[in-house]
Coordinates of C-alpha atoms in Angstrom, one line a residue:
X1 CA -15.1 -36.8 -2.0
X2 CA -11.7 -35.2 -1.1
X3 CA -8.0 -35.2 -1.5
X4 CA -6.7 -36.1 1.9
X5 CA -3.1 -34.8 2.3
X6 CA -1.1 -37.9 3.9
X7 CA 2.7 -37.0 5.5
X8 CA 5.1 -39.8 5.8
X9 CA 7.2 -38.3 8.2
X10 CA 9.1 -41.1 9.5
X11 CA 12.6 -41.4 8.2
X12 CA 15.8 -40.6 10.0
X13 CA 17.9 -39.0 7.6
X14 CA 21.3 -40.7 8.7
X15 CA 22.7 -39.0 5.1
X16 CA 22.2 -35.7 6.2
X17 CA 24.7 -36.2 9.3
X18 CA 25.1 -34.1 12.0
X19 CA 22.4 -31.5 11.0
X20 CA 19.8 -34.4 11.0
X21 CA 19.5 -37.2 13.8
X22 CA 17.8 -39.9 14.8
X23 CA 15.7 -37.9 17.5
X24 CA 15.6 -34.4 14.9
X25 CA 15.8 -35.8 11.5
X26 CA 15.9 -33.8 8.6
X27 CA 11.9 -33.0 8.0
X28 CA 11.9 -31.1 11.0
X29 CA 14.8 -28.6 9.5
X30 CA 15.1 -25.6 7.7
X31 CA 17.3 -26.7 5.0
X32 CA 15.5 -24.8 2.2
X33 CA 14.2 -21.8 2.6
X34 CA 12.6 -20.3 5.8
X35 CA 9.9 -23.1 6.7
X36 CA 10.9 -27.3 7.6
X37 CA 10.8 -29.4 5.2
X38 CA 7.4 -30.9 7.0
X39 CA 5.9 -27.9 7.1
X40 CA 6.8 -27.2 3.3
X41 CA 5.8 -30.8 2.4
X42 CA 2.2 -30.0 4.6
X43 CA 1.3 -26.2 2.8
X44 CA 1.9 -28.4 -1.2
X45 CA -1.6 -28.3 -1.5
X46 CA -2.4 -25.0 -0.8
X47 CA -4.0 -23.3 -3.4
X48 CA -4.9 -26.6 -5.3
X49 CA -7.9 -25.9 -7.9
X50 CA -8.1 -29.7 -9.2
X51 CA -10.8 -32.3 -9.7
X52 CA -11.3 -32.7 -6.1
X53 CA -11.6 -30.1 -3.0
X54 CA -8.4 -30.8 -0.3
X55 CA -9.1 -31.9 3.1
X56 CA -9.0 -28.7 5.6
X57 CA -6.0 -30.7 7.5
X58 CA -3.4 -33.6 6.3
X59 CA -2.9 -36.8 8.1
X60 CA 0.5 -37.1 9.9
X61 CA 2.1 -40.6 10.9
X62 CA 5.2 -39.9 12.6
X63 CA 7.6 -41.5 15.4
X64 CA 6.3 -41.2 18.7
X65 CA 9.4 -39.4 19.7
X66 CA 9.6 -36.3 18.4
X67 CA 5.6 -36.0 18.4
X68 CA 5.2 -32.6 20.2
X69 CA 8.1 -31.1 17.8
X70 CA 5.6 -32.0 14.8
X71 CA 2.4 -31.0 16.4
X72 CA 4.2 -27.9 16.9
X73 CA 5.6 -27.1 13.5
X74 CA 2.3 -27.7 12.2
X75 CA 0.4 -25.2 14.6
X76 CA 3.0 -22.6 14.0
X77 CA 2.4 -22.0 9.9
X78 CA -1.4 -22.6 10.9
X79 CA -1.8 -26.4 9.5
X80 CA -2.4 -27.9 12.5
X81 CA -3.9 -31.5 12.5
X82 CA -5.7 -33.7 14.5
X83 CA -4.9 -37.0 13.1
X84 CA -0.8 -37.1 14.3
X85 CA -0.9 -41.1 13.8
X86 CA 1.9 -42.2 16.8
X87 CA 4.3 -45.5 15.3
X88 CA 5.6 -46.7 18.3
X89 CA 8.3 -48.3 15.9
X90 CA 9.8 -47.9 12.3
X91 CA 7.8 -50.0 9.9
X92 CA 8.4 -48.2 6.9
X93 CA 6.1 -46.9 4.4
X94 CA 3.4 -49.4 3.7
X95 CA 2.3 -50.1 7.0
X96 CA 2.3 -46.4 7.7
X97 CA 0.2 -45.6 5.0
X98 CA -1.9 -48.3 6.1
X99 CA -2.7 -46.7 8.9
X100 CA -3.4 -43.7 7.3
X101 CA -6.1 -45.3 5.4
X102 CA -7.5 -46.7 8.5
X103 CA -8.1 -43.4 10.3
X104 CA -9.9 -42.2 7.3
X105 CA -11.6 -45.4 5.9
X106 CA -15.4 -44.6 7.2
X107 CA -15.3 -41.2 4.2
X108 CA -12.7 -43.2 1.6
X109 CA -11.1 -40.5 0.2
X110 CA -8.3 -40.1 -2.2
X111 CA -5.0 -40.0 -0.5
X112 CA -2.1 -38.0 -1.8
X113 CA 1.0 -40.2 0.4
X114 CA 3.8 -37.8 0.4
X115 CA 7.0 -38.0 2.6
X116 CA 8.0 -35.2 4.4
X117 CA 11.4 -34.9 4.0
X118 CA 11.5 -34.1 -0.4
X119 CA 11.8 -30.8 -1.7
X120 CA 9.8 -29.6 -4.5
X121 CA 10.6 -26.1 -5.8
X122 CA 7.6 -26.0 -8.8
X123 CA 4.6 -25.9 -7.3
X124 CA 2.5 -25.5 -10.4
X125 CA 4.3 -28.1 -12.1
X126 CA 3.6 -30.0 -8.8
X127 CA -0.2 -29.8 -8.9
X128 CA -1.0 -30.2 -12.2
X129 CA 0.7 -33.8 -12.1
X130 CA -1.4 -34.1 -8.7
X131 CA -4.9 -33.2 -10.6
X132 CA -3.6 -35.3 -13.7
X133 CA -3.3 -38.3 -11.2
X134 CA -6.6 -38.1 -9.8
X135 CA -9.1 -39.9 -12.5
X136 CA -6.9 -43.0 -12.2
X137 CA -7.1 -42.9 -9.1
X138 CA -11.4 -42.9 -8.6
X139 CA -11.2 -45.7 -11.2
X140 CA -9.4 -47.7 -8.5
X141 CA -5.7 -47.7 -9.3
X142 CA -2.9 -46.9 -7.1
X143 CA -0.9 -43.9 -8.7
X144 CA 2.7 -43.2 -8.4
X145 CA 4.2 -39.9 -9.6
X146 CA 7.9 -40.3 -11.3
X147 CA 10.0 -37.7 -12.2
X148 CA 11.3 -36.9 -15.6
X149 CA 14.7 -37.2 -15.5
X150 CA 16.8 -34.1 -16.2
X151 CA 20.5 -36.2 -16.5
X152 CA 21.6 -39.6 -15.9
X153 CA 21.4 -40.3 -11.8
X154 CA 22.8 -43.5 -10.0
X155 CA 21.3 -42.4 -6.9
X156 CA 17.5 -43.2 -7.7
X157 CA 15.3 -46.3 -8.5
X158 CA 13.7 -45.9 -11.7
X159 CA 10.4 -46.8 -13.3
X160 CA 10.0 -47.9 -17.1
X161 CA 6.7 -47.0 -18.2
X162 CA 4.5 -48.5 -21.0
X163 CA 1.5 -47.3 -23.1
X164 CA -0.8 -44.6 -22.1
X165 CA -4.1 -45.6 -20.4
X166 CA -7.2 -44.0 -20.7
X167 CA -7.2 -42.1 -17.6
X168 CA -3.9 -40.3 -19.2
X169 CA -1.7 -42.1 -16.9
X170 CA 0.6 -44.7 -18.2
X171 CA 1.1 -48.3 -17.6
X172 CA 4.1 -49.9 -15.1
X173 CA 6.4 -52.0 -17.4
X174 CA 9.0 -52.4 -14.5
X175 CA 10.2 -50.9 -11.4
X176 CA 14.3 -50.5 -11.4
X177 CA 16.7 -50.6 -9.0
X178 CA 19.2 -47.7 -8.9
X179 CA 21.6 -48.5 -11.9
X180 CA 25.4 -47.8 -12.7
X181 CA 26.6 -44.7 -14.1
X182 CA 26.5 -46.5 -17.9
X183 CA 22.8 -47.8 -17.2
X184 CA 21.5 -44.9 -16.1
X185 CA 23.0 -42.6 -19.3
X186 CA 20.9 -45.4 -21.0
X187 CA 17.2 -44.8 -19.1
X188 CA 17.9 -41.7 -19.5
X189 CA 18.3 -41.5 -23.4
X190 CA 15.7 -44.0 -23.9
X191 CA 13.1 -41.3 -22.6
X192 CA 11.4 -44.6 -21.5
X193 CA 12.0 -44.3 -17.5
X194 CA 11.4 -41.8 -14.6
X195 CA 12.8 -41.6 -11.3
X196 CA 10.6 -43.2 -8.6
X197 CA 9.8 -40.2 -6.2
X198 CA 7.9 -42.4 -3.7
X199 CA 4.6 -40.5 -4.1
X200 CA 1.7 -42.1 -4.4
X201 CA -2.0 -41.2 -4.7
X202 CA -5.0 -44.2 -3.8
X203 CA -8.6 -44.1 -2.6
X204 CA -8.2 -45.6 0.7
X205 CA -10.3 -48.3 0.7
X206 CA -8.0 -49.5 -2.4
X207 CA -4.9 -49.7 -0.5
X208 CA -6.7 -51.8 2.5
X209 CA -7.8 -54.2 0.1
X210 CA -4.9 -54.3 -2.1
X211 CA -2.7 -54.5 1.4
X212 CA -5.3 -57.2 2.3
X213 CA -4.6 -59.8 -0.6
X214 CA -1.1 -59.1 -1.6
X215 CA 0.4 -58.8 2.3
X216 CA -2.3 -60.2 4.4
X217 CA 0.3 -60.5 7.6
X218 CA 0.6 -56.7 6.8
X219 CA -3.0 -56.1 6.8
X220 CA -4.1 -57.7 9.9
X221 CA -1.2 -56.7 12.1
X222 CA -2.0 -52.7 11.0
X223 CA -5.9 -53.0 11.8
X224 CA -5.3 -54.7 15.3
X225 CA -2.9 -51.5 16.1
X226 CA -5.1 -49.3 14.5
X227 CA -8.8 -51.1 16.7
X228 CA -6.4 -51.4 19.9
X229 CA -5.1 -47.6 19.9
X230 CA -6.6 -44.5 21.1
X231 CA -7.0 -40.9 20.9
X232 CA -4.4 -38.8 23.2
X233 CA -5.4 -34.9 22.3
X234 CA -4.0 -34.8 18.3
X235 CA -2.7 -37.5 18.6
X236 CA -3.5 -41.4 17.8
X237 CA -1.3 -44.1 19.7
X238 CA -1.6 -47.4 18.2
X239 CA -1.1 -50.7 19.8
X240 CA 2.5 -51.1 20.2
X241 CA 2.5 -55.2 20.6
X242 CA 0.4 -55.5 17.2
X243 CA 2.4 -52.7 15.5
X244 CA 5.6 -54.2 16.9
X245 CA 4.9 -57.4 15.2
X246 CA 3.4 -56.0 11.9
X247 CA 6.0 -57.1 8.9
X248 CA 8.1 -54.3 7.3
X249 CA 8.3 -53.1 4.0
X250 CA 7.8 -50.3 1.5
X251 CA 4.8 -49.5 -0.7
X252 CA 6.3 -50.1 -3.4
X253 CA 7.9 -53.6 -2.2
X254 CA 5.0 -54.5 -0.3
X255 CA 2.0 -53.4 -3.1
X256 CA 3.6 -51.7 -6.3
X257 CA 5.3 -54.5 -7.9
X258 CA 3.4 -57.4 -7.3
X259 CA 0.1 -55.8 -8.9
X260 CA 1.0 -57.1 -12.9
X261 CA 1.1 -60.1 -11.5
X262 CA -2.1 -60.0 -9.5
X263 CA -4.6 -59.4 -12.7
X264 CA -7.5 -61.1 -10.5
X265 CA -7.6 -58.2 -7.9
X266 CA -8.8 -55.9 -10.5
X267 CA -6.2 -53.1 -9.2
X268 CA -3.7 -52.0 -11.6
X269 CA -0.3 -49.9 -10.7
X270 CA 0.2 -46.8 -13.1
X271 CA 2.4 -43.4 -13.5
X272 CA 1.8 -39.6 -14.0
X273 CA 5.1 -38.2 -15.1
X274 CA 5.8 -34.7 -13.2
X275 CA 8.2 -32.1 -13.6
X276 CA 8.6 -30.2 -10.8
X277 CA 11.8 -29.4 -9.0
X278 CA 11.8 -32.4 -7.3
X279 CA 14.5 -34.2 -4.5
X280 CA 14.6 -36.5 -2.1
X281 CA 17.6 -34.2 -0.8
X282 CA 19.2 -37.8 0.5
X283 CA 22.6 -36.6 1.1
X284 CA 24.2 -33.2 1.0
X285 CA 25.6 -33.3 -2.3
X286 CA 21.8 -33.5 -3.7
X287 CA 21.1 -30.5 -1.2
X288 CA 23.9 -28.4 -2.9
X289 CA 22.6 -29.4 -6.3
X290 CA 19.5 -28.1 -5.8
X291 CA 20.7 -24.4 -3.6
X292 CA 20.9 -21.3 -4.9
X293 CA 25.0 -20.8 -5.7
X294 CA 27.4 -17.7 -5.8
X295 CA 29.7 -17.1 -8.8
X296 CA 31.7 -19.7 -7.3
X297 CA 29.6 -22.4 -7.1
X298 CA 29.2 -22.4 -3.3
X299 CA 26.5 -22.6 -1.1
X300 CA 26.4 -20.7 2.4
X301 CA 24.2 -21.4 5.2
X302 CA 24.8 -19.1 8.3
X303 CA 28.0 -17.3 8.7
X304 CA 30.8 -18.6 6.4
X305 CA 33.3 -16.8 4.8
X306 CA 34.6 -18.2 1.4
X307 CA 38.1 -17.5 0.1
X308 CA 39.5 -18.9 -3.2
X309 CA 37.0 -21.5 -3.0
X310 CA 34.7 -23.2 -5.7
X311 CA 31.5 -25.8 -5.3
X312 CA 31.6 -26.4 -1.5
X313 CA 28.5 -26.4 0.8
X314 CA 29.2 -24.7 3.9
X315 CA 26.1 -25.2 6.7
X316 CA 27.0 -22.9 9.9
X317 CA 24.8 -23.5 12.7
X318 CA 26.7 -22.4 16.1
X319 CA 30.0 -20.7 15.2
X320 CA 31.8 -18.3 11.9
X321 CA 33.2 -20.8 9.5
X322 CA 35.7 -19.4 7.1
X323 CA 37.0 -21.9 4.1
X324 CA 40.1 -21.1 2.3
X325 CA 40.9 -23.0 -1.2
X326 CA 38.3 -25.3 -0.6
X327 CA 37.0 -27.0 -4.1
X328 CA 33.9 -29.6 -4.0
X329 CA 33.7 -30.5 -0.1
X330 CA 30.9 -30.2 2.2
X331 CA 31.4 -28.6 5.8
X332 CA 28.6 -28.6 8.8
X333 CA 29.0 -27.7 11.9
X334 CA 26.8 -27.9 15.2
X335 CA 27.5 -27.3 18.6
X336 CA 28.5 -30.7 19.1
X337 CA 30.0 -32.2 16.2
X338 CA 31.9 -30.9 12.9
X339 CA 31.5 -32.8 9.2
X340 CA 33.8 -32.0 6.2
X341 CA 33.6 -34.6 3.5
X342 CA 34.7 -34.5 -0.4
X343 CA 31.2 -33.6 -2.4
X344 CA 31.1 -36.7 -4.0
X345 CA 31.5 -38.9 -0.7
X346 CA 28.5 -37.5 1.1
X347 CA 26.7 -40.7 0.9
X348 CA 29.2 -42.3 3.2
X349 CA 28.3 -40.1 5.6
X350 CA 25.5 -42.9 7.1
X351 CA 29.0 -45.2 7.9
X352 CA 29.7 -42.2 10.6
X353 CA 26.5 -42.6 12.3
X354 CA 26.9 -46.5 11.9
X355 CA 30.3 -45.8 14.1
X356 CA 28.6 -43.3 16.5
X357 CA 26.0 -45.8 17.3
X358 CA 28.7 -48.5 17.5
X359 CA 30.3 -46.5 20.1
X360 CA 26.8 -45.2 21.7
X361 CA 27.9 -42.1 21.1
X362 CA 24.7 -39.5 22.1
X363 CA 25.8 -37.8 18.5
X364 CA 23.9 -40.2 16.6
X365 CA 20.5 -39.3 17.9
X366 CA 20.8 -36.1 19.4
X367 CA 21.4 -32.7 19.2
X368 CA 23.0 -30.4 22.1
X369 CA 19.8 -28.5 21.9
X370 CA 16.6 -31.0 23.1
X371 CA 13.4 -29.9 22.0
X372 CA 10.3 -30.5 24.4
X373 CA 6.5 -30.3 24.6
X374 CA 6.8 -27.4 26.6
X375 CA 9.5 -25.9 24.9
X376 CA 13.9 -26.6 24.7
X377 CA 17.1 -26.8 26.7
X378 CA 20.5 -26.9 25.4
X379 CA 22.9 -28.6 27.5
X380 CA 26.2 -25.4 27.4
X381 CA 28.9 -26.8 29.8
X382 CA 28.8 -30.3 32.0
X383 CA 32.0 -31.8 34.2
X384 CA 32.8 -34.1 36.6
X385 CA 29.1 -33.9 39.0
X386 CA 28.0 -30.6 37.4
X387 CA 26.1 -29.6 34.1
X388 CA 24.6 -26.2 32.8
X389 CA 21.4 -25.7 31.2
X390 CA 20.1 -23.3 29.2
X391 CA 16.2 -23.6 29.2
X392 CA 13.3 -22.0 27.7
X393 CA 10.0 -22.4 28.2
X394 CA 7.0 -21.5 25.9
X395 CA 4.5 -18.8 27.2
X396 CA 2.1 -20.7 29.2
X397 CA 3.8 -24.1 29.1
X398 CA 5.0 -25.7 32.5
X399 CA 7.5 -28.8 33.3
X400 CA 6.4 -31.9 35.3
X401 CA 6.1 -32.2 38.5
X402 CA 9.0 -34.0 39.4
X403 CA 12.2 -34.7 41.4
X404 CA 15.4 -36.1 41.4
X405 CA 17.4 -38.8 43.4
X406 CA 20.6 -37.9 42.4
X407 CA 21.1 -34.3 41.9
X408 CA 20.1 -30.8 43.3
X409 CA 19.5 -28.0 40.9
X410 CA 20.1 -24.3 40.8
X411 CA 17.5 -21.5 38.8
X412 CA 19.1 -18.5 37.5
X413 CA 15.9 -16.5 35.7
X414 CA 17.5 -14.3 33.2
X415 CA 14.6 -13.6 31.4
X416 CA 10.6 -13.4 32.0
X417 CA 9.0 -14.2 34.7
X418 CA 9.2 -18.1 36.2
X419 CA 6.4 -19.8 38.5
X420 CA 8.5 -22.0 41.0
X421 CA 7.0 -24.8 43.0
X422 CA 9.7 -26.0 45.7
X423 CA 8.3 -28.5 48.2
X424 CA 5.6 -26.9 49.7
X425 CA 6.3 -23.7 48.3
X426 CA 4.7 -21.9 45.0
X427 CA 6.0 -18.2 44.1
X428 CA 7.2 -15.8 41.2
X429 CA 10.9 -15.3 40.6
X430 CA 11.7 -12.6 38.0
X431 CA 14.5 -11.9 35.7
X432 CA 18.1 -11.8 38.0
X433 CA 16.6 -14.0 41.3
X434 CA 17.5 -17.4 41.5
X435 CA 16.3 -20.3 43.8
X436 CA 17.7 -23.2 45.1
X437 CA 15.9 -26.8 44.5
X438 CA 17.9 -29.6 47.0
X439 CA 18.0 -33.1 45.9
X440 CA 15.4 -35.1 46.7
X441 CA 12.5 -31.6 46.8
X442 CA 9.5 -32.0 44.6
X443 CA 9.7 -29.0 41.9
X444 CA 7.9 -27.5 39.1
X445 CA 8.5 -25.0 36.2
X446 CA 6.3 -23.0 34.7
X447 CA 6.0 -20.0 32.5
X448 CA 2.8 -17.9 33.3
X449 CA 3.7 -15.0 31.2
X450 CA 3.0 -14.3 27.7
X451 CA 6.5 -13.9 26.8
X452 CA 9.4 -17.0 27.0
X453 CA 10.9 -18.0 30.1
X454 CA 14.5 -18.4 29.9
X455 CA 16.8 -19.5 32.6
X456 CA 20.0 -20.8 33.2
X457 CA 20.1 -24.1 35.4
X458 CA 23.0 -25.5 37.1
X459 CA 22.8 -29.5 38.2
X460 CA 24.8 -30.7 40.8
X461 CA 25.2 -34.4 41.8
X462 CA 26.4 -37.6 41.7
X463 CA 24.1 -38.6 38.4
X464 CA 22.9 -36.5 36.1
X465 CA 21.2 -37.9 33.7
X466 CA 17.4 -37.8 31.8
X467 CA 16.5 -40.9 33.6
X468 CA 16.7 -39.7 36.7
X469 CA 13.7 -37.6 37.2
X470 CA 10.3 -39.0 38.8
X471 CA 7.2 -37.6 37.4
X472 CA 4.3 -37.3 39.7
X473 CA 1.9 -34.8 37.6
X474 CA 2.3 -34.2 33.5
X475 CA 0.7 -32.0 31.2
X476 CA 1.9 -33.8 28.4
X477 CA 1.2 -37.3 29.6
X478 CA 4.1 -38.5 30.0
X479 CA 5.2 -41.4 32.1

């Protein structure tokens, strides 16, 4: 028996506007410390001496499109895995962890579901509440971890809990939604609730029969994705039609709160309190809570310069920012896109990207910067039939084969060495030569060196966008 690791690592993040995006949302950023939040969230574990040995690597379900991205963030702090579960489409938690369970189902281990995108800063505190959970959950309960509360919070659901069970968890009295200001200074003086942290620990054969009778559409939908998919290197593509139509919910919509009521399943719904640093950093405002501060109160992420300026979150990712009498606000900036917001408005910040999206804007999904399987470009200048690249690819990685209607392109190598297949034609450029790809040429990239490729491409045409490349050959198999 083991504790499988199991990373939710599906959410988008709109909160945590422009740093986070639909296409790079925030688990795959550095906002705390050195490592991503998914790679944080994957290396909890390590260490753990509890009731139960970990598994060597965690499960991963995560949106199909930033798949390498993961894979890669994994590999590169040495917690590679090779169960990457592929959703072709958001169906929130429940049916994720439902797949989850599936891929390990034949061994029925204990599952420790945590998303990827929460910061926990204690990581003692963090696995003792882990090992506390783990009797319950042998004995056949599903285990949710809440947080004590440390002041009175509007932003969270809560969870009132009732008399200690013999496993030294306690009972569920009732799951709460996120309260007013005067409700919440009420939990929290009662010292009868804990914020709901959206962790959850369950042998997986459990949660496949719990799933079963309490969301049966649920259930059947996930296991015909799960018997239609199949294995592409790390990665497991499900169905798409049968995940497409699988219901949405939440565990704890879906399983949590109808359990009191289903005493005939013989699978009750308990809670380990844990204190442990924890947030869900939802919007900025929560990540400047939890940041180390200056004298001031502010927080500074890249270059910034504060003057005269008191609790205000700066994030500078592309240029110097330099704030001036600034008290309680919030500033980003990106290449692309700028946001300054009061501190306490942060979580308006999704109504932005509601407009963006409105207006198909490509700032509500992407970044300048595009990361690929074989490594990134950043798009620096574009006009009227002309755009600049800057690409790099990884040592040993190579492009598609490909080639465009639309556009001819232009190679500047201005560092490493680049493999260059032009028509009929395969040779080395190094750093300073250029070559010249005419529209309509079949051309390749490729980095045969062990150092990065960089070079500066120049697009010229009368289209120029993604869609317009034919792929006849694919390392990554893409279409």
């Amino acid at each position: 028996m083991e504790l499988q690791p199991v990373i939710l690592s599906g959410g988008s993040g709109t909160r945590l506007w422009p740093l986070s995006r639909e296409q790079y949302p925030k688990q795959l950023l550095a906002l705390v410390g050195d490592e991503t939040m998914l790679q944080a969230t994957a290396g909890r574990l390590a260490g753990f001496k509890g009731r139960l040995p970990v598994a060597q690597a965690p499960i991963v379900v995560c949106n199909e499109e930033y798949r390498f991205v993961t894979a890669e963030q994994l590999r590169s702090v040495g917690r590679s895995s090779r169960n990457i579960v592929l959703e072709p489409v958001g169906r929130n938690t429940a049916p994720a962890l439902a797949l989850a369970a599936l891929a390990v189902a034949e061994a029925d281990p204990v599952l420790l579901v945590m998303p990827a995108d929460h910061v926990i800063r204690d990581l003692a505190g963090f696995q003792a509440a882990i090992d506390a959970g783990i009797p319950a959950a042998l004995d056949g309960a599903i285990v949710t971890f809440g947080i004590v509360p440390d002041r009175a919070e509007t932003g969270y659901g809560y969870i009132r809990f009732g008399a200690e069970r013999p496993d030294g968890s306690k009972a569920i009295a009732a799951f709460v939604e996120k309260p007013d200001a005067a409700t919440a200074q009420r939990y929290l003086d009662s010292g009868e609730y804990l914020w709901n942290s959206g962790l959850f620990m369950v042998r997986a054969s459990t949660w496949l029969k719990a799933l079963a009778a309490l969301q049966p559409a649920m259930a059947k939908a996930c296991d015909a994705a799960w018997q239609g998919g199949a294995r592409d290197a790390d990665f497991v593509r499900v169905d798409k039609d049968a995940f497409v139509a699988c219901p949405s919910d939440s565990i704890d919509y879906a399983v949590m709160e109808k359990l009191a009521g289903a005493t005939d399943l013989g699978i009750p719904g308990c809670v380990v309190p844990m204190s442990a640093g924890w947030s869900d950093v939802g919007a900025w405002d929560a990540l400047w809570d939890i940041a180390d501060k200056d004298g001031s109160g502010n927080v500074a992420r890249g270059d910034v310069l504060f003057e005269d300026s008191r609790n205000t979150l700066v994030y500078a990712q592309d240029r110097m920012v330099a704030c001036v009498g600034l008290d309680d606000t919030v500033v980003v900036e990106t290449p692309d896109a700028v946001l300054v917001a009061r501190k306490d408005k942060t979580q308006n910040v999704k109504q932005i990207v509601a407009a963006l999206k409105l207006e198909k804007r490509s700032q509500a999904s992407a970044h300048r910067k595009i990361h690929r399987p074989w490594g990134w470009y950043d798009s620096i200048d574009a006009g009227a039939r002309f755009q600049v690249k800057r690409i790099v690819v990884n040592p040993g990685a190579r492009l598609s084969l490909q080639m465009h209607h639309h556009r001819a392109e232009h190679w500047i190598v201005v560092k490493g060495t680049a493999e260059v297949t032009n028509g009929e034609k395969t040779f080395l450029l190094g750093e300073n030569e250029s070559t010249y790809i005419p529209l309509g040429h079949v051309h390749r990239l490729a980095n045969p060196g062990k150092l990065p490729l960089e070079i500066i491409e120049v697009q010229s045409g009368s289209y120029l966008g993604e869609d317009d490349i034919v792929r006849f050959e694919d390392t990554y198999g893409r279409g």
